[in-house]
XYZ file of C-alpha atoms in Angstrom:
724
model
C 0.000 0.000 0.000
C 2.746 2.463 0.908
C 4.458 1.507 -2.372
C 1.264 2.448 -4.234
C 1.116 5.815 -2.495
C 4.801 6.489 -3.303
C 4.179 5.539 -6.948
C 1.176 7.837 -7.152
C 3.088 10.703 -5.569
C 5.966 10.277 -8.047
C 3.632 10.217 -11.061
C 1.578 13.047 -9.594
C 4.322 15.650 -9.998
C 4.643 15.051 -13.743
C 0.946 14.521 -14.483
C -0.201 17.543 -12.398
C -2.841 15.458 -10.603
C -2.813 17.803 -7.591
C -2.627 14.847 -5.226
C -6.143 13.672 -6.121
C -5.299 9.941 -6.540
C -3.564 9.896 -3.136
C -6.539 11.645 -1.517
C -8.908 9.114 -3.086
C -6.761 6.247 -1.802
C -7.023 7.758 1.700
C -10.754 8.291 1.362
C -11.194 4.662 0.392
C -9.052 3.477 3.327
C -10.810 5.673 5.874
C -14.298 4.738 4.780
C -14.466 1.328 6.446
C -17.145 1.226 9.061
C -14.901 0.847 12.086
C -12.612 3.750 11.238
C -12.991 7.189 12.797
C -13.951 9.811 10.249
C -11.703 12.695 11.320
C -9.304 12.154 8.434
C -12.246 11.625 6.043
C -13.413 15.122 6.883
C -10.087 16.719 5.920
C -9.814 14.675 2.714
C -13.344 15.525 1.577
C -12.757 19.223 2.258
C -9.596 19.178 0.127
C -11.282 17.303 -2.731
C -14.298 19.574 -2.510
C -12.245 22.744 -2.903
C -10.225 21.281 -5.819
C -13.405 20.418 -7.732
C -15.580 23.390 -6.840
C -13.135 25.866 -8.402
C -13.583 24.083 -11.730
C -17.335 23.861 -11.341
C -17.574 27.593 -10.720
C -15.532 28.384 -13.825
C -17.719 25.964 -15.789
C -20.910 27.700 -14.695
C -19.560 31.144 -15.478
C -18.089 30.237 -18.867
C -20.113 29.177 -21.834
C -20.906 25.488 -21.361
C -20.708 24.760 -25.072
C -17.059 25.706 -25.360
C -16.068 23.760 -22.257
C -13.900 20.702 -22.938
C -12.693 17.895 -20.680
C -9.184 19.288 -20.893
C -10.327 22.473 -19.145
C -11.266 20.493 -16.018
C -8.195 18.381 -15.202
C -9.099 17.894 -11.503
C -12.561 16.538 -12.174
C -11.226 14.372 -14.971
C -8.552 12.901 -12.667
C -11.079 12.385 -9.857
C -13.345 10.444 -12.213
C -10.459 8.538 -13.817
C -9.300 7.159 -10.447
C -12.765 5.943 -9.442
C -13.662 8.929 -7.276
C -17.342 8.662 -8.160
C -17.596 5.040 -7.015
C -15.714 5.711 -3.799
C -18.041 8.664 -3.014
C -21.208 6.707 -3.768
C -20.088 3.831 -1.549
C -18.982 6.007 1.336
C -21.911 8.428 1.535
C -24.386 6.160 3.413
C -21.836 5.778 6.257
C -21.206 9.498 6.852
C -22.631 12.009 9.314
C -24.471 15.174 8.168
C -21.493 17.476 7.742
C -19.536 14.919 5.771
C -22.570 14.061 3.641
C -22.750 17.709 2.679
C -19.123 17.733 1.481
C -19.550 14.435 -0.310
C -22.665 15.677 -2.140
C -20.818 18.830 -3.110
C -17.983 16.705 -4.597
C -20.446 14.605 -6.621
C -22.428 17.617 -7.790
C -19.327 19.454 -8.996
C -18.233 16.302 -10.766
C -21.595 16.064 -12.559
C -21.351 19.676 -13.676
C -17.951 19.289 -15.321
C -17.883 15.716 -16.611
C -20.731 14.672 -18.825
C -20.761 10.917 -18.219
C -20.851 11.099 -14.415
C -24.494 12.110 -14.118
C -25.493 9.191 -16.391
C -23.489 6.710 -14.292
C -25.211 7.931 -11.119
C -28.586 7.817 -12.869
C -28.124 4.149 -13.756
C -27.828 3.212 -10.067
C -31.420 3.090 -8.819
C -30.390 2.164 -5.269
C -28.261 5.318 -5.054
C -30.999 7.552 -6.486
C -33.534 6.209 -3.955
C -30.967 6.667 -1.166
C -30.622 10.336 -2.175
C -34.363 10.839 -1.628
C -33.999 9.610 1.966
C -31.312 12.293 2.537
C -33.929 14.971 1.839
C -35.389 14.599 5.332
C -32.294 16.381 6.589
C -32.606 20.165 6.528
C -28.821 20.690 6.422
C -28.296 18.685 3.245
C -31.704 19.269 1.622
C -30.599 21.779 -1.011
C -27.524 19.907 -2.204
C -29.514 16.675 -2.372
C -32.384 18.258 -4.276
C -30.034 19.833 -6.801
C -28.169 16.581 -7.399
C -31.405 14.563 -7.770
C -32.726 17.099 -10.262
C -29.614 16.737 -12.439
C -29.698 12.941 -12.235
C -33.389 12.604 -13.110
C -32.844 14.918 -16.059
C -30.620 12.336 -17.787
C -32.170 9.111 -16.460
C -33.262 6.796 -19.286
C -36.033 5.016 -17.380
C -38.336 7.321 -15.430
C -38.182 6.666 -11.694
C -41.335 5.367 -9.956
C -42.206 7.580 -7.002
C -43.783 4.648 -5.153
C -40.291 3.074 -4.853
C -39.153 5.918 -2.586
C -39.145 4.658 1.001
C -41.927 6.360 3.016
C -42.613 9.017 0.357
C -45.696 10.252 2.183
C -43.763 10.847 5.421
C -40.944 12.501 3.482
C -43.287 15.006 1.807
C -45.106 15.711 5.049
C -41.779 16.499 6.740
C -41.000 19.298 4.247
C -41.648 22.922 5.089
C -43.308 24.989 2.337
C -39.978 26.159 0.939
C -38.663 22.605 0.640
C -41.940 21.478 -0.893
C -41.564 24.118 -3.627
C -38.043 22.899 -4.359
C -39.307 19.327 -4.359
C -41.799 20.333 -7.081
C -38.839 20.975 -9.387
C -37.893 17.324 -8.996
C -41.461 16.104 -9.310
C -42.007 17.865 -12.625
C -39.609 15.404 -14.315
C -41.415 12.390 -12.854
C -44.981 13.283 -13.866
C -44.480 14.721 -17.377
C -44.651 12.414 -20.370
C -41.309 12.599 -22.151
C -41.517 14.485 -25.443
C -45.066 15.728 -24.973
C -43.902 19.261 -25.782
C -43.878 18.497 -29.506
C -47.118 16.570 -29.415
C -48.706 18.631 -32.173
C -45.855 17.817 -34.505
C -46.032 14.002 -34.271
C -47.999 12.334 -37.039
C -51.240 10.696 -35.985
C -50.189 7.467 -37.730
C -47.178 7.254 -35.414
C -49.228 8.166 -32.347
C -51.898 5.557 -33.103
C -49.236 2.884 -33.538
C -47.703 3.944 -30.205
C -51.069 3.729 -28.450
C -51.608 0.198 -29.735
C -48.265 -0.784 -28.218
C -48.786 0.915 -24.855
C -52.126 0.000 -23.395
C -51.121 0.158 -19.719
C -50.720 3.534 -17.938
C -47.310 5.130 -18.412
C -44.863 5.636 -15.547
C -45.712 9.334 -15.484
C -49.417 8.505 -15.037
C -48.662 6.066 -12.224
C -46.544 8.763 -10.535
C -49.401 11.270 -10.798
C -51.684 8.860 -8.925
C -48.989 8.274 -6.270
C -48.792 12.037 -5.645
C -52.541 12.504 -5.447
C -52.665 9.798 -2.789
C -50.316 11.681 -0.454
C -52.569 13.184 2.255
C -52.731 16.985 2.119
C -50.374 17.262 -0.874
C -52.665 19.212 -3.232
C -53.913 21.426 -0.418
C -50.350 22.454 0.426
C -49.570 23.170 -3.235
C -52.636 25.418 -3.436
C -51.474 27.285 -0.330
C -48.010 27.719 -1.839
C -49.428 28.900 -5.144
C -51.671 31.502 -3.547
C -49.703 32.819 -0.557
C -48.671 36.468 -0.594
C -44.996 37.435 -0.542
C -45.429 38.828 2.974
C -46.708 35.446 4.188
C -43.637 33.606 2.949
C -41.870 33.051 6.251
C -38.745 32.297 4.238
C -35.335 32.083 5.865
C -34.519 35.058 7.998
C -30.964 33.734 7.908
C -29.392 35.663 5.057
C -26.536 33.194 4.565
C -28.913 30.298 4.152
C -30.834 32.389 1.654
C -27.625 33.039 -0.288
C -26.764 29.373 -0.308
C -30.110 28.646 -1.885
C -29.427 31.304 -4.488
C -26.189 29.606 -5.396
C -28.138 26.585 -6.629
C -30.219 28.728 -8.954
C -27.349 30.832 -10.191
C -26.400 28.854 -13.247
C -29.275 30.875 -14.632
C -28.056 34.445 -15.064
C -31.604 35.517 -15.909
C -32.408 35.082 -12.230
C -29.845 37.700 -11.260
C -31.162 40.105 -13.876
C -34.674 39.617 -12.536
C -33.437 40.289 -9.033
C -31.845 43.602 -9.962
C -34.845 44.583 -12.065
C -37.255 43.992 -9.191
C -35.020 45.810 -6.712
C -35.173 48.835 -9.002
C -38.950 48.520 -9.517
C -39.547 48.248 -5.785
C -37.671 51.500 -5.216
C -39.704 53.283 -7.888
C -42.889 51.744 -6.530
C -42.242 52.858 -2.948
C -41.206 56.326 -4.073
C -44.521 56.875 -5.886
C -46.554 55.676 -2.911
C -44.780 57.752 -0.303
C -45.471 61.357 0.534
C -41.807 62.107 1.036
C -40.605 60.850 -2.325
C -37.021 61.972 -2.096
C -36.101 59.769 0.874
C -37.077 56.357 -0.504
C -35.370 56.676 -3.828
C -32.129 57.106 -1.923
C -32.386 53.798 -0.023
C -29.175 51.926 -0.852
C -29.525 48.836 -2.996
C -28.312 46.489 -0.250
C -31.424 47.270 1.812
C -33.726 46.744 -1.120
C -32.200 43.431 -2.200
C -33.563 41.182 0.570
C -37.146 42.202 -0.275
C -36.530 41.721 -4.007
C -34.960 38.351 -3.286
C -38.150 37.397 -1.525
C -40.242 38.387 -4.527
C -38.081 36.562 -7.077
C -37.893 33.540 -4.811
C -41.638 33.474 -4.421
C -42.105 33.758 -8.183
C -39.680 30.902 -8.803
C -41.383 28.669 -6.262
C -44.775 29.401 -7.773
C -43.572 28.540 -11.293
C -42.663 25.033 -10.087
C -45.899 24.565 -8.142
C -48.140 25.793 -10.977
C -46.314 23.512 -13.402
C -47.063 20.447 -11.255
C -50.720 21.472 -10.811
C -51.012 22.043 -14.546
C -49.679 18.585 -15.452
C -52.035 16.963 -12.935
C -54.975 18.925 -14.364
C -54.263 17.508 -17.812
C -53.821 13.920 -16.629
C -56.211 11.006 -16.276
C -57.198 12.043 -12.731
C -58.435 15.370 -14.044
C -61.828 15.382 -12.306
C -60.397 14.477 -8.919
C -57.761 17.236 -9.246
C -60.422 19.747 -10.332
C -62.509 19.022 -7.272
C -59.533 19.577 -4.981
C -58.385 22.801 -6.663
C -61.903 24.211 -6.358
C -62.235 23.151 -2.732
C -58.853 24.647 -1.772
C -59.782 27.911 -3.506
C -56.835 28.021 -5.920
C -58.621 30.335 -8.383
C -59.805 33.028 -5.910
C -56.329 32.885 -4.335
C -54.609 33.530 -7.665
C -57.122 36.282 -8.412
C -56.056 38.084 -5.232
C -52.405 37.884 -6.283
C -53.053 39.095 -9.809
C -52.216 42.796 -9.542
C -49.643 42.596 -6.775
C -47.550 39.696 -8.057
C -48.637 37.883 -11.213
C -49.009 40.879 -13.514
C -47.486 43.333 -11.064
C -46.048 45.425 -13.829
C -45.675 45.222 -17.525
C -42.891 42.814 -18.582
C -42.176 42.537 -22.265
C -41.888 39.085 -23.707
C -40.268 38.705 -27.078
C -39.286 35.076 -26.712
C -40.611 32.219 -28.796
C -43.807 30.455 -27.829
C -43.181 27.217 -25.960
C -45.098 23.960 -26.162
C -47.085 22.653 -23.239
C -44.277 20.770 -21.492
C -41.144 22.467 -22.674
C -39.032 24.045 -19.998
C -38.243 27.456 -21.289
C -35.158 29.491 -20.636
C -37.066 32.693 -19.954
C -36.676 34.983 -16.991
C -38.573 33.869 -13.862
C -41.233 36.553 -14.348
C -41.984 35.492 -17.916
C -42.047 31.788 -17.000
C -44.408 32.602 -14.158
C -46.845 34.461 -16.404
C -46.842 31.721 -19.032
C -47.287 29.004 -16.414
C -50.174 30.951 -14.883
C -51.891 31.321 -18.284
C -51.380 27.622 -19.052
C -52.977 26.746 -15.752
C -56.030 28.889 -16.549
C -56.245 27.224 -19.956
C -56.207 23.681 -18.607
C -58.521 24.649 -15.740
C -61.378 25.939 -17.875
C -60.988 23.651 -20.893
C -64.204 21.604 -21.310
C -64.923 21.730 -17.590
C -67.858 23.194 -15.738
C -65.600 24.574 -12.978
C -64.660 27.297 -15.465
C -67.285 29.580 -13.894
C -65.069 29.823 -10.784
C -63.015 32.306 -12.866
C -65.806 34.883 -12.366
C -67.003 36.698 -9.254
C -70.561 36.644 -7.891
C -71.560 39.849 -9.677
C -70.296 38.536 -13.019
C -72.187 35.255 -12.523
C -75.369 37.283 -11.960
C -74.625 39.148 -15.177
C -74.495 35.809 -17.070
C -77.873 34.823 -15.613
C -79.324 38.187 -16.628
C -78.048 37.759 -20.219
C -79.786 34.367 -20.462
C -82.977 35.739 -18.966
C -83.070 38.678 -21.374
C -82.466 36.422 -24.391
C -85.137 34.073 -23.071
C -82.852 31.028 -23.036
C -82.297 28.649 -20.101
C -79.201 29.156 -17.963
C -76.363 26.720 -18.613
C -76.503 23.866 -16.108
C -72.852 24.289 -15.096
C -73.567 27.913 -14.162
C -76.533 26.929 -11.986
C -74.418 24.249 -10.276
C -71.467 26.559 -9.517
C -70.776 26.764 -5.778
C -70.854 30.498 -5.066
C -68.617 30.145 -2.006
C -65.698 29.035 -4.231
C -65.782 31.759 -6.902
C -63.477 34.809 -7.162
C -64.028 37.743 -4.852
C -62.981 41.363 -5.370
C -64.081 43.873 -8.019
C -63.161 41.610 -10.946
C -62.851 37.882 -11.543
C -59.770 36.329 -13.162
C -61.308 36.115 -16.626
C -62.115 39.828 -16.677
C -58.632 40.715 -15.429
C -57.205 38.571 -18.191
C -59.170 40.530 -20.834
C -57.839 43.811 -19.441
C -54.168 42.847 -19.751
C -54.743 41.161 -23.094
C -55.824 44.452 -24.626
C -52.661 46.184 -23.415
C -50.294 43.625 -24.914
C -48.121 44.713 -27.898
C -49.049 43.063 -31.254
C -46.429 40.312 -31.490
C -45.989 39.582 -27.794
C -46.131 35.842 -27.260
C -48.150 36.391 -24.082
C -50.984 37.087 -26.502
C -50.846 33.497 -27.679
C -51.296 32.125 -24.145
C -53.867 34.760 -23.203
C -55.992 33.955 -26.251
C -55.699 30.216 -25.547
C -56.867 30.740 -21.966
C -59.912 32.817 -22.981
C -60.732 30.416 -25.823
C -60.722 27.428 -23.470
C -63.353 29.255 -21.385
C -65.590 29.313 -24.480
C -64.882 25.783 -25.684
C -67.295 22.885 -25.457
C -70.999 23.322 -26.135
C -71.541 26.907 -27.339
C -73.007 29.196 -24.680
C -74.673 32.390 -25.925
C -74.393 34.032 -22.478
C -70.624 33.367 -22.229
C -70.125 34.874 -25.687
C -72.223 37.949 -24.898
C -70.349 38.459 -21.611
C -67.102 38.740 -23.595
C -68.605 40.656 -26.532
C -69.864 43.338 -24.122
C -66.261 43.799 -22.985
C -65.033 44.614 -26.486
C -63.232 41.329 -27.152
C -64.360 40.997 -30.771
C -63.096 44.466 -31.716
C -59.795 43.755 -29.968
C -59.300 40.506 -31.931
C -60.166 42.148 -35.252
C -57.791 45.002 -34.502
C -55.045 42.462 -33.875
C -55.758 40.525 -37.100
C -56.462 43.441 -39.438
C -54.851 46.620 -38.130
C -51.990 45.801 -35.776
C -49.567 44.379 -38.310
C -49.219 41.214 -36.233
C -46.998 38.732 -38.092
C -46.614 35.946 -35.517
C -48.267 32.775 -36.862
C -48.793 31.428 -33.326
C -50.542 34.571 -32.146
C -52.697 34.745 -35.299
C -53.704 31.106 -34.990
C -54.772 31.541 -31.378
C -56.739 34.684 -32.285
C -58.481 32.953 -35.224
C -59.494 30.073 -32.940
C -60.750 32.478 -30.283
C -62.701 34.488 -32.872
C -64.348 31.285 -34.108
C -65.503 30.318 -30.608
C -66.683 33.865 -29.892
C -68.780 34.203 -33.079
C -70.128 30.680 -33.551
C -73.943 30.745 -33.983
C -74.038 34.247 -32.479
C -75.889 36.699 -34.717
C -74.889 39.693 -32.541
C -71.225 38.843 -33.084
C -71.666 38.864 -36.878
C -73.436 42.205 -36.614
C -70.513 43.607 -34.591
C -68.054 42.113 -37.083
C -69.755 43.986 -39.915
C -69.669 47.213 -37.957
C -65.898 46.927 -37.419
C -64.999 45.622 -40.886
C -66.766 48.511 -42.581
C -64.703 48.923 -45.756
C -63.892 46.572 -48.626
C -60.206 47.224 -47.926
C -60.455 45.973 -44.318
C -62.387 42.920 -45.449
C -59.704 42.062 -48.015
C -56.956 42.314 -45.366
C -59.023 39.975 -43.171
C -59.421 37.450 -46.035
C -55.716 37.631 -46.853
C -54.846 36.812 -43.240
C -57.235 33.824 -43.293
C -55.971 32.567 -46.649
C -52.314 32.949 -45.774
C -52.492 29.756 -43.701
C -55.595 27.599 -43.600
C -53.994 25.260 -41.070
C -54.126 28.237 -38.693
C -57.508 29.646 -39.674
C -59.641 26.623 -40.599
C -61.478 26.500 -37.251
C -62.707 30.010 -37.955
C -63.761 28.994 -41.490
C -65.654 26.067 -39.930
C -67.428 28.398 -37.499
C -68.551 30.737 -40.304
C -69.860 27.839 -42.443
C -71.767 26.315 -39.490
C -73.205 29.670 -38.395
C -74.321 30.541 -41.928
C -76.096 27.192 -42.213
C -77.975 27.764 -38.962
C -78.896 31.377 -39.778
C -80.292 30.364 -43.184
C -82.797 28.127 -41.401
C -83.962 30.936 -39.075
C -85.726 32.994 -41.704
C -88.595 33.891 -39.348
C -86.232 35.937 -37.176
C -86.137 39.553 -38.411
C -82.745 40.323 -36.856
C -81.159 37.256 -38.452
C -82.566 38.088 -41.886
C -81.252 41.646 -41.602
C -77.711 40.569 -40.604
C -77.695 37.846 -43.300
C -78.373 40.403 -45.988
C -75.892 43.015 -44.677
C -72.893 41.097 -43.267
C -69.980 40.943 -45.722
C -68.581 37.798 -44.101
C -71.824 35.809 -44.336
C -72.462 36.981 -47.911
C -68.941 35.897 -48.858
C -69.406 32.406 -47.420
C -72.907 32.095 -48.887
C -71.384 32.049 -52.400
C -70.894 28.421 -53.267
C -67.706 29.045 -55.271
C -66.041 30.438 -52.127
C -67.032 27.400 -50.050
C -65.687 25.154 -52.811
C -62.441 27.075 -52.936
C -61.938 26.458 -49.192
C -62.832 22.793 -49.648
C -60.265 22.271 -52.447
C -57.477 23.828 -50.430
C -58.347 22.051 -47.166
C -58.214 18.644 -48.854
C -55.076 19.586 -50.719
C -52.848 20.672 -47.814
C -52.957 17.360 -45.914
C -52.455 13.678 -46.553
C -52.484 10.623 -44.294
C -48.705 10.606 -43.818
C -48.547 14.239 -42.711
C -51.632 14.382 -40.460
C -50.878 15.697 -36.965
C -52.964 16.825 -33.999
C -52.500 20.353 -35.320
C -53.669 19.935 -38.941
C -56.255 17.139 -38.582
C -58.766 19.976 -38.034
C -58.475 20.719 -41.786
C -59.925 17.276 -42.492
C -62.784 17.831 -40.037
C -63.541 21.259 -41.477
C -63.757 19.812 -44.999
C -66.118 17.161 -43.613
C -68.311 19.839 -42.023
C -68.672 21.565 -45.419
C -69.700 18.238 -47.004
C -72.066 17.210 -44.176
C -73.973 20.469 -44.493
C -74.112 19.919 -48.286
C -75.422 16.377 -47.707
C -78.209 17.679 -45.444
C -79.347 19.840 -48.321
C -78.991 17.091 -50.913
C -76.040 18.877 -52.576
C -73.315 16.288 -51.956
C -73.091 15.067 -55.605
C -72.670 18.697 -56.737
C -69.632 19.158 -54.421
C -68.026 15.844 -55.409
C -68.434 16.672 -59.061
C -66.826 20.079 -58.449
C -63.813 18.324 -56.869
C -63.581 16.093 -59.960
C -63.744 19.065 -62.334
C -61.099 20.882 -60.297
C -58.742 17.902 -60.726
C -59.205 17.856 -64.477
C -58.726 21.617 -64.717
C -55.464 21.276 -62.765
C -54.443 18.353 -65.035
C -54.210 15.958 -62.059
C -57.125 13.571 -62.433
C -57.712 11.429 -59.338
C -55.261 13.394 -57.244
C -57.662 15.238 -54.881
C -60.273 12.503 -54.668
C -57.883 9.604 -54.036
C -56.209 11.662 -51.334
C -59.574 12.498 -49.774
C -60.636 8.843 -49.919
C -57.477 7.817 -48.019
C -57.983 10.598 -45.491
C -61.547 9.462 -44.770
C -60.430 5.865 -44.293
C -57.894 7.135 -41.811
C -60.649 9.203 -40.165
C -62.708 6.055 -39.542
C -59.682 4.236 -38.236
C -58.831 7.130 -35.877
C -62.155 8.423 -34.551
C -64.087 5.196 -34.287
C -61.490 3.934 -31.809
C -61.636 6.749 -29.301
C -64.554 8.279 -27.460
C -62.952 11.568 -26.385
C -62.562 13.127 -29.814
C -66.088 12.328 -30.893
C -67.685 14.365 -28.095
C -65.435 17.294 -29.016
C -66.519 17.064 -32.662
C -70.155 16.882 -31.645
C -69.967 19.769 -29.156
C -68.095 22.107 -31.436
C -70.280 21.524 -34.514
C -73.698 20.750 -32.980
C -73.883 17.879 -35.494
C -74.539 14.465 -33.882
C -71.569 12.130 -34.167
C -73.837 9.529 -35.807
C -74.255 11.929 -38.758
C -70.451 12.337 -39.009
C -70.054 8.542 -39.153
C -72.872 8.083 -41.683
C -71.524 10.780 -43.982
C -68.055 9.207 -43.975
C -69.524 5.747 -44.761
C -71.613 7.164 -47.593
C -68.561 8.928 -49.069
C -66.529 5.720 -48.784
C -69.309 3.586 -50.331
C -68.051 0.891 -52.766
C -70.877 1.224 -55.281
C -69.576 3.170 -58.288
C -73.122 4.076 -59.317
C -73.910 5.821 -56.020
C -74.050 9.628 -56.553
C -72.602 10.191 -53.032
C -69.622 7.811 -53.156
C -66.213 9.311 -53.940
C -65.293 6.210 -55.921
C -67.907 7.069 -58.553
C -66.072 10.306 -59.394
C -62.623 8.781 -60.007
C -62.168 7.322 -63.490
C -61.056 3.692 -63.547
C -57.444 4.321 -64.769
C -56.827 6.825 -61.969
C -58.043 4.616 -59.137
C -55.143 4.376 -56.698
C -53.600 1.029 -55.927
C -52.390 1.758 -52.393
C -55.613 0.661 -50.783
C -53.634 -1.066 -48.030
C -52.086 2.136 -46.770
C -53.623 1.801 -43.307
C -53.545 -1.953 -42.970
C -49.789 -2.462 -43.033
């Protein structure tokens, strides 16, 4: 043994190993159970300082340019088995030593790519780390290390494997629970859901056939919901005011926590920004303005730290709540969030914290599960809007977003229009709704109107308001929003604001469709705003520039026109029908056909995704309404003539035939989508199914079967497209 040490020391001088191999040899020797750990302490401290210098330089430099060669100490530590020695020794150590040992491992993970993966492959070690979280002293280091490990783990961990998970969570204070949410977010999110819209439906259907049992993420969601008091505590965390955050009065402990967030420089920027805002804010509220503006920054920082901290905690908590709201246990989660007054609580924070001042957001729009690299304030706003969207989407609890006065207004609208109140509105528990002058929905409309044209907040705001309107169309809900100028705001954005963002335009088209569907007053207002031919042409150009984005709006106009044409005894309807430029445009059959041609042309079975499958359903709506009026053969013949005119006989119709066969394959398997189709179109799903069967009929002499309009030589041979 002494020979080995001598050898290592000799080699050390030339290789510039800084004594690391010798230290590791000592660590290994001293780690046997019967030894006293005094020497271990010294060795760990030395190793820790050698590695942490490199880790700090790694965090401050650009990670992309960092090479192994720049971190010789970490490389040497790993080369001589330092990771294994540390993993084996850590269960035997006392608290102080555990802290040093964790710090060594964490620094190693930061600088050497493979280390985190090696740790991640050892389930026993990962589960052991969770048990360390009961210890306040080592909580932060442990949490940070677990977060890094779970980020690279191939197989998602099962929360139910963690020894006494329920006791562990109940032992956390609120601050620890918020940090724990960062870890949880990895365990309950489906991997790769962020790009869900981009995956083809063929691939997704194949995947679903393979995976019939619940995924690990779904099992983890259930495990969490079964922890007593878990959701209630998250609601408290999400809705507490900054002043209620007991936080650490110990400034050093606070700083230590900051260190773990500091690989994100945006956090520091946010901190300084808020410190400055707070000073301005206090100076405007005080009578003696001059004194407060002169408060030195060091006195303002602790308060700003509190605010940024609180925002960062809330981002994590809202993310977890949002994922749970979109999972299979949705109804159970909804009940709990209502009972624990999440919505009124957020409403009370709205002005003071959530939208406390105007922050510009010029970053790209992120998918539902993507972690974005935005500043804490921007992440917080987006997470808040996502939560509102998933909360009100197709759920009767959406009326909790209003206050009592606003609910009465909805009842009054129904009464005046002589239509029954929506059942969900009648069933809303008034003790759980928003309080204050405005409900959350109304506050959302106010900020939405102030947003600059291309701000990506607009996308999330529009999605949140649209989800309030989704489901079976409610005249009262639409009128409530129309009275607040929403239609004019949307049209301004589409026609006059010069908005170029496709995401924002798509969300505004969808919202406009839900707002106007079957609502004659909305069409009247539309005509009042779009009062020149020039404005109308700009509107049409925006719609035509991308039908994938605007087809839901086209569908709404076609459906509304069809309903209005059957209400000829209503004077108001007849008047609007004759005057409204939009309805007159869609009433011309050549315009409906033009939409139909393009909708069928921009998709095919191989490229169908969750995002563009709506084009197929919109084309079906146009044909179903034609079938009701006995005009189906006319439309099919027009498609045939279009093909010949374009010199591509069979092209459109064969493609449409394949799409409809896919439609059967896709929608007749699942129940969820069919109710959505029925609700949004007010056409019974049985009529959808019948129309598709008629179109796919095999009898060439049938005037309603596509096959009769494709000449024999152009019949496609790939009839087995879906079977393989």
